[in-house]
Short mmCIF file of C-alpha atoms in Angstrom, two decimals:
data_model
loop_
_atom_site.label_atom_id
_atom_site.label_comp_id
_atom_site.label_asym_id
_atom_site.label_seq_id
_atom_site.Cartn_x
_atom_site.Cartn_y
_atom_site.Cartn_z
CA MET M 375 128.15 116.77 102.25
CA THR M 376 129.92 117.83 99.68
CA SER M 377 133.25 118.30 98.19
CA VAL M 378 133.88 121.93 98.36
CA ILE M 379 133.07 122.21 102.08
CA GLU M 380 134.50 119.16 102.43
CA THR M 381 138.25 121.02 102.00
CA THR M 382 137.44 124.02 103.46
CA ARG M 383 138.54 124.81 106.76
CA PHE M 384 135.55 125.90 109.58
CA SER M 385 136.03 128.19 112.52
CA VAL M 386 134.67 130.30 115.58
CA LEU M 387 135.45 133.80 116.23
CA ASP M 388 133.07 134.03 119.70
CA ARG M 389 133.14 138.11 121.09
CA SER M 390 132.05 137.04 124.68
CA ARG M 391 128.72 139.12 124.19
CA THR M 392 127.37 139.51 127.58
CA ARG M 393 123.86 138.42 127.46
CA GLU M 394 120.66 139.91 129.58
CA GLY M 395 120.90 137.97 132.97
CA HIS M 396 124.34 137.15 133.05
CA SER M 397 127.63 139.15 134.29
CA GLY M 398 130.73 139.34 132.26
CA PRO M 399 132.82 137.44 133.79
CA GLN M 400 130.19 134.57 132.87
CA ALA M 401 130.65 135.24 129.13
CA LEU M 402 134.58 134.88 129.38
CA ARG M 403 134.09 131.53 131.34
CA ASP M 404 131.69 130.66 128.02
CA THR M 405 133.84 131.12 125.70
CA VAL M 406 136.79 129.28 126.98
CA ALA M 407 133.72 126.72 127.78
CA LEU M 408 132.99 126.88 124.11
CA ALA M 409 136.54 126.64 122.83
CA ARG M 410 136.26 122.56 124.50
CA ASP M 411 133.55 122.19 122.75
CA LEU M 412 135.09 123.60 119.24
CA GLU M 413 137.55 121.45 120.11
CA ARG M 414 135.67 117.90 120.30
CA LEU M 415 133.71 118.76 117.29
CA GLY M 416 136.56 119.45 115.21
CA PHE M 417 136.73 122.89 114.26
CA HIS M 418 140.46 124.59 113.67
CA ARG M 419 140.90 127.35 115.31
CA LEU M 420 138.81 129.48 117.73
CA TRP M 421 139.69 133.42 118.07
CA VAL M 422 138.67 135.98 120.03
CA SER M 423 137.82 139.92 119.64
CA GLU M 424 139.08 142.85 121.39
CA HIS M 425 136.53 146.13 122.53
CA HIS M 426 136.32 148.67 125.08
CA GLY M 427 133.68 150.39 126.97
CA VAL M 428 130.69 148.52 125.12
CA PRO M 429 128.46 147.45 127.62
CA GLY M 430 127.05 144.34 125.62
CA VAL M 431 130.88 142.88 124.92
CA ALA M 432 133.36 141.31 127.73
CA GLY M 433 135.94 140.93 125.46
CA SER M 434 137.98 143.15 125.51
CA ALA M 435 141.83 141.71 126.48
CA PRO M 436 141.69 139.57 123.82
CA THR M 437 145.52 138.08 124.41
CA VAL M 438 145.08 137.65 127.70
CA LEU M 439 141.49 136.28 126.98
CA ALA M 440 143.72 134.20 123.65
CA ALA M 441 146.01 132.45 126.67
CA ALA M 442 143.08 130.82 128.82
CA VAL M 443 141.36 129.41 125.60
CA ALA M 444 144.59 127.82 124.74
CA ALA M 445 145.51 126.76 128.35
CA ALA M 446 141.85 124.86 128.47
CA THR M 447 142.07 123.32 124.95
CA ARG M 448 144.83 120.79 123.44
CA THR M 449 144.68 121.13 119.51
CA LEU M 450 142.49 123.80 119.00
CA ARG M 451 144.36 126.60 117.12
CA VAL M 452 144.01 130.16 119.17
CA GLY M 453 143.95 133.72 117.89
CA THR M 454 142.52 137.29 118.04
CA GLY M 455 139.88 138.16 116.10
CA GLY M 456 141.24 140.48 116.13
CA VAL M 457 143.69 142.70 118.19
CA MET M 458 143.44 146.05 117.06
CA LEU M 459 146.93 147.19 116.00
CA PRO M 460 145.94 151.41 115.75
CA ASN M 461 144.81 150.90 119.76
CA HIS M 462 149.00 149.68 121.06
CA GLN M 463 152.37 149.93 120.44
CA PRO M 464 153.68 147.53 117.62
CA LEU M 465 156.52 146.53 120.13
CA VAL M 466 153.99 145.35 122.93
CA VAL M 467 151.86 143.33 120.61
CA ALA M 468 154.73 141.50 119.48
CA GLU M 469 155.30 140.65 123.14
CA GLN M 470 152.62 139.82 124.04
CA PHE M 471 151.84 137.29 120.46
CA GLY M 472 156.15 135.72 121.89
CA VAL M 473 155.09 135.06 125.20
CA LEU M 474 152.08 132.89 123.69
CA GLU M 475 153.68 131.71 121.03
CA SER M 476 156.10 130.44 123.63
CA LEU M 477 153.63 128.85 126.06
CA PHE M 478 151.57 127.10 123.12
CA PRO M 479 154.10 126.42 120.25
CA GLY M 480 152.41 125.98 116.93
CA ARG M 481 148.63 126.94 117.67
CA ILE M 482 148.76 130.46 118.08
CA ASP M 483 147.27 132.92 115.41
CA MET M 484 147.76 136.59 115.35
CA GLY M 485 144.46 138.61 113.27
CA LEU M 486 145.19 142.51 113.15
CA GLY M 487 142.62 144.97 112.89
CA ARG M 488 142.87 148.81 111.87
CA SER M 489 139.79 150.35 114.02
CA VAL M 490 140.20 152.68 117.48
CA GLY M 491 137.82 152.62 120.61
CA PHE M 492 134.03 153.16 119.58
CA THR M 493 133.89 156.28 120.74
CA ASP M 494 135.48 159.81 122.15
CA GLY M 495 135.99 158.62 125.28
CA VAL M 496 136.79 156.12 125.05
CA ARG M 497 140.10 156.95 122.50
CA ARG M 498 141.03 159.50 124.79
CA ALA M 499 141.51 156.78 127.54
CA LEU M 500 143.22 154.65 125.08
CA GLY M 501 145.43 157.79 124.63
CA ARG M 502 144.38 157.55 120.50
CA ASP M 503 142.71 159.47 117.73
CA LYS M 504 140.69 158.53 114.93
CA ASP M 505 143.15 159.19 112.76
CA VAL M 506 145.99 157.06 113.66
CA ALA M 507 144.50 154.29 112.39
CA ASP M 508 145.13 156.27 109.02
CA ASP M 509 148.92 154.35 109.63
CA PHE M 510 147.29 150.67 109.60
CA ALA M 511 149.82 149.44 107.20
CA GLY M 512 153.08 151.30 108.42
CA GLN M 513 152.68 149.91 112.21
CA LEU M 514 152.16 146.73 110.20
CA ASP M 515 155.25 146.63 108.78
CA GLU M 516 156.59 147.82 112.73
CA LEU M 517 155.03 145.09 114.22
CA LEU M 518 156.14 141.82 111.67
CA ALA M 519 159.23 143.49 111.44
CA PHE M 520 160.05 142.82 115.64
CA PHE M 521 160.08 139.24 114.72
CA THR M 522 161.93 138.88 112.03
CA GLY M 523 164.51 140.57 113.90
CA THR M 524 164.47 144.01 111.41
CA SER M 525 163.35 146.74 113.34
CA SER M 526 164.44 150.52 112.86
CA THR M 527 164.29 151.20 116.02
CA ARG M 528 166.66 148.62 116.94
CA ALA M 529 164.67 147.46 119.37
CA HIS M 530 164.30 143.76 120.90
CA ALA M 531 160.84 142.17 121.60
CA ARG M 532 161.34 139.14 123.94
CA PRO M 533 160.71 136.37 123.23
CA SER M 534 158.66 137.01 120.15
CA GLU M 535 162.13 137.29 117.68
CA GLY M 536 162.45 134.77 115.19
CA LEU M 537 159.10 133.03 116.07
CA ARG M 538 156.74 132.18 113.36
CA VAL M 539 152.61 133.33 115.06
CA PRO M 540 150.55 133.45 111.58
CA PRO M 541 149.20 136.82 111.23
CA PHE M 542 146.26 137.87 109.26
CA VAL M 543 144.84 141.36 108.39
CA LEU M 544 141.16 141.52 109.00
CA ALA M 545 139.94 143.67 105.95
CA MET M 546 137.66 146.37 106.51
CA GLY M 547 138.42 149.32 103.79
CA GLU M 548 141.19 149.68 102.54
CA GLY M 549 142.33 146.38 104.20
CA ALA M 550 142.54 143.76 101.51
CA SER M 551 145.23 145.79 99.56
CA ILE M 552 146.79 146.27 102.66
CA ALA M 553 147.20 142.88 103.45
CA ALA M 554 147.58 142.16 99.93
CA ARG M 555 150.85 144.51 99.55
CA ALA M 556 151.78 142.65 102.65
CA GLY M 557 152.00 139.86 101.61
CA LEU M 558 149.29 138.09 104.89
CA PRO M 559 146.40 135.96 104.88
CA MET M 560 142.81 138.41 104.88
CA VAL M 561 139.60 137.77 106.53
CA ILE M 562 136.69 139.37 105.08
CA GLY M 563 133.53 139.55 105.74
CA ASP M 564 130.50 140.02 106.19
CA LEU M 565 128.29 137.23 104.04
CA ARG M 566 125.27 140.01 104.27
CA GLY M 567 127.23 142.53 101.79
CA ARG M 568 128.79 139.69 98.90
CA GLU M 569 129.19 141.74 96.09
CA LYS M 570 130.97 144.19 97.95
CA MET M 571 133.33 141.10 100.10
CA LEU M 572 133.68 139.07 96.32
CA ARG M 573 135.15 142.48 94.49
CA GLY M 574 137.03 142.93 97.92
CA ILE M 575 139.49 138.91 97.19
CA ASP M 576 139.11 140.08 93.86
CA ARG M 577 141.27 143.18 94.94
CA TYR M 578 143.54 141.23 97.01
CA ARG M 579 143.77 138.88 94.83
CA ALA M 580 145.07 140.96 91.99
CA GLU M 581 147.05 142.99 94.23
CA PHE M 582 149.02 139.90 96.26
CA ARG M 583 152.25 139.91 96.35
CA PRO M 584 153.91 136.94 97.63
CA SER M 585 155.98 137.09 101.06
CA ALA M 586 158.39 135.37 103.83
CA TRP M 587 155.03 134.95 105.89
CA ALA M 588 152.52 133.83 102.71
CA GLU M 589 153.67 132.81 99.02
CA GLU M 590 150.11 133.02 98.10
CA PRO M 591 146.94 134.09 98.90
CA TYR M 592 144.38 133.17 101.72
CA VAL M 593 141.37 133.55 102.31
CA VAL M 594 138.77 133.58 105.59
CA ILE M 595 135.36 134.69 104.54
CA SER M 596 133.12 135.82 108.05
CA GLY M 597 129.61 136.31 108.60
CA THR M 598 126.83 134.71 111.25
CA VAL M 599 125.69 130.94 110.23
CA ALA M 600 122.93 129.58 112.09
CA VAL M 601 121.73 125.74 111.49
CA ALA M 602 119.16 124.11 113.44
CA GLY M 603 116.19 121.41 113.14
CA SER M 604 114.08 124.23 110.89
CA GLU M 605 114.24 127.46 109.36
CA PRO M 606 112.22 128.83 112.06
CA GLU M 607 114.24 127.90 114.76
CA ALA M 608 117.64 128.71 113.01
CA ARG M 609 116.30 132.32 112.50
CA ARG M 610 115.59 132.47 116.50
CA LEU M 611 119.35 132.69 116.70
CA LEU M 612 119.28 135.77 115.38
CA ILE M 613 117.09 137.63 116.76
CA PRO M 614 118.89 139.09 119.73
CA GLU M 615 122.09 139.95 118.21
CA ALA M 616 119.45 141.71 115.49
CA TRP M 617 117.64 143.50 117.90
CA SER M 618 121.13 144.62 119.37
CA MET M 619 122.10 146.04 116.67
CA ALA M 620 118.84 147.41 116.01
CA HIS M 621 119.51 149.07 119.79
CA SER M 622 122.87 150.84 119.10
CA ARG M 623 122.06 152.21 115.53
CA THR M 624 119.17 153.93 117.47
CA HIS M 625 120.08 154.32 120.88
CA GLY M 626 124.42 155.03 120.59
CA THR M 627 124.56 151.93 122.91
CA PHE M 628 125.35 148.29 122.19
CA PRO M 629 123.41 146.74 125.36
CA PRO M 630 123.68 142.67 126.35
CA LEU M 631 121.29 140.16 124.50
CA PRO M 632 117.85 139.58 125.65
CA PRO M 633 116.65 136.41 125.18
CA ALA M 634 114.00 135.71 121.49
CA GLU M 635 111.39 135.50 123.04
CA ARG M 636 111.65 139.28 125.20
CA VAL M 637 112.74 140.39 121.90
CA ALA M 638 109.48 139.40 120.26
CA ALA M 639 107.53 140.73 122.51
CA LEU M 640 108.57 144.35 122.56
CA GLU M 641 107.64 147.73 120.70
CA MET M 642 109.64 149.32 118.04
CA THR M 643 109.39 152.34 116.60
CA GLU M 644 109.54 152.05 112.77
CA LYS M 645 112.95 153.29 112.64
CA GLU M 646 113.69 150.32 115.09
CA ARG M 647 111.57 147.70 113.09
CA GLY M 648 114.02 148.73 110.41
CA PHE M 649 116.71 148.08 111.70
CA TYR M 650 115.59 145.62 113.60
CA GLU M 651 114.36 143.47 110.42
CA ALA M 652 117.43 144.45 108.15
CA GLY M 653 119.78 142.75 110.80
CA LEU M 654 117.93 139.10 110.32
CA ARG M 655 118.04 139.23 106.65
CA GLY M 656 121.57 138.10 104.32
CA HIS M 657 122.79 136.07 107.06
CA ILE M 658 123.62 131.71 106.17
CA ALA M 659 120.08 130.16 108.57
CA GLY M 660 117.81 126.84 108.33
CA ALA M 661 118.04 123.16 108.24
CA GLU M 662 121.47 121.50 107.41
CA GLU M 663 120.71 121.49 103.72
CA GLN M 664 119.53 124.63 103.66
CA VAL M 665 122.47 126.13 105.30
CA ALA M 666 125.07 122.88 102.95
CA ASP M 667 123.82 124.64 99.80
CA GLU M 668 124.22 128.09 101.14
CA LEU M 669 128.10 127.08 102.07
CA GLU M 670 128.50 125.35 98.70
CA THR M 671 127.47 128.31 97.01
CA VAL M 672 129.12 131.17 98.72
CA ILE M 673 132.96 129.18 98.35
CA LYS M 674 132.45 128.39 95.47
CA GLU M 675 131.75 132.76 94.59
CA SER M 676 134.65 133.53 96.91
CA GLY M 677 137.00 131.10 95.81
CA ALA M 678 137.86 131.35 100.02
CA GLN M 679 139.86 128.75 101.84
CA GLU M 680 138.35 129.12 104.74
CA VAL M 681 135.28 130.15 106.93
CA LEU M 682 134.78 131.89 110.24
CA VAL M 683 131.75 132.10 111.55
CA THR M 684 130.23 135.19 113.82
CA THR M 685 126.81 133.93 115.30
CA SER M 686 126.55 135.41 118.71
CA THR M 687 122.94 135.06 120.28
CA TYR M 688 121.33 134.47 124.35
CA ASP M 689 121.25 130.91 124.43
CA ARG M 690 123.81 129.28 124.35
CA GLU M 691 122.82 125.96 124.25
CA GLY M 692 121.04 126.28 120.75
CA LEU M 693 124.93 128.11 119.33
CA LEU M 694 126.55 125.44 120.81
CA GLU M 695 123.55 122.81 118.68
CA SER M 696 124.14 125.43 115.51
CA TYR M 697 127.78 124.53 116.18
CA ARG M 698 127.21 120.78 116.27
CA ARG M 699 125.12 120.97 113.20
CA LEU M 700 127.39 122.69 111.10
CA ALA M 701 130.35 119.77 111.71
CA ARG M 702 128.07 117.13 110.78
CA ILE M 703 127.70 119.47 108.19
CA ALA M 704 131.27 120.35 107.22
CA ARG M 705 132.06 116.32 107.88
CA LEU M 706 134.68 117.91 110.49
CA PRO M 707 136.88 115.33 111.59
CA HIS M 708 135.56 114.79 115.13
CA SER M 709 132.34 115.93 114.47
CA GLU M 710 129.76 114.09 117.03
CA PRO M 711 125.86 113.05 115.38
CA VAL M 712 123.32 115.22 116.55
#
């Protein structure tokens, strides 16, 4: 609809969220099926996430799931949003991405984050402490050195050495400065915290140092985008995730997504209701014209080259319809008529 939207790449992060009445394995199969649809619609890439021991998320092994997604598609870029580097040895991560790039050359992205296990029990099972994330910059350097053959360990990652797998840093907290100093593309969110996001982007651009991986800053903004025939229909897609987040904030567990209709019938405490209503605010959601206007604004404000859509909902057909409409807004090369 507008030149700024048409010149922006649009991609998707699918967290393989589990849904009430549906199994974890089904959630993983849903992600693979979605990848085929997104490729047909003309989206640039699909990324998958890493969560350990979370009842509401089936995606625990992103490089394994990325292999399944890449095998089911032909042109879509596939990657991780992200591999949580503090949870792993950099050599193993390099080897995994080297295998992926060897099997699917020119289509693999290496999105990297600095989070550690969600709970004390998960961190113990992973053999990691909270403070291991403090050395994310060093872990990142060590990982990239395995691709260039310059690791101080004198070990060689096979078949990774000499391959180019584009690395991205998921920016949270100090992530913007780490991405800038390493000279890497940055993924930053979310759209609800617009001012904080824009400050992080400004810091990233100001501190960016060109590297062998990127000569110039590259910004990917991420967040929830829901498009439907009307604003109430789009808001309905937000309800399951908003309730699930509110439940996690008040009960300490992150549950599978419920149908929007069940959430509407629930009685909530005042605290739960507050978190739930907060979870519905600030996203880009509505009919096509409204979403196009909001996207144009945020892309102009941020100067982002790419938008990574992170929407999760119970209604998978509604989600696919949202992506169909978004593809039409962005005039993606293979977008289908709605």
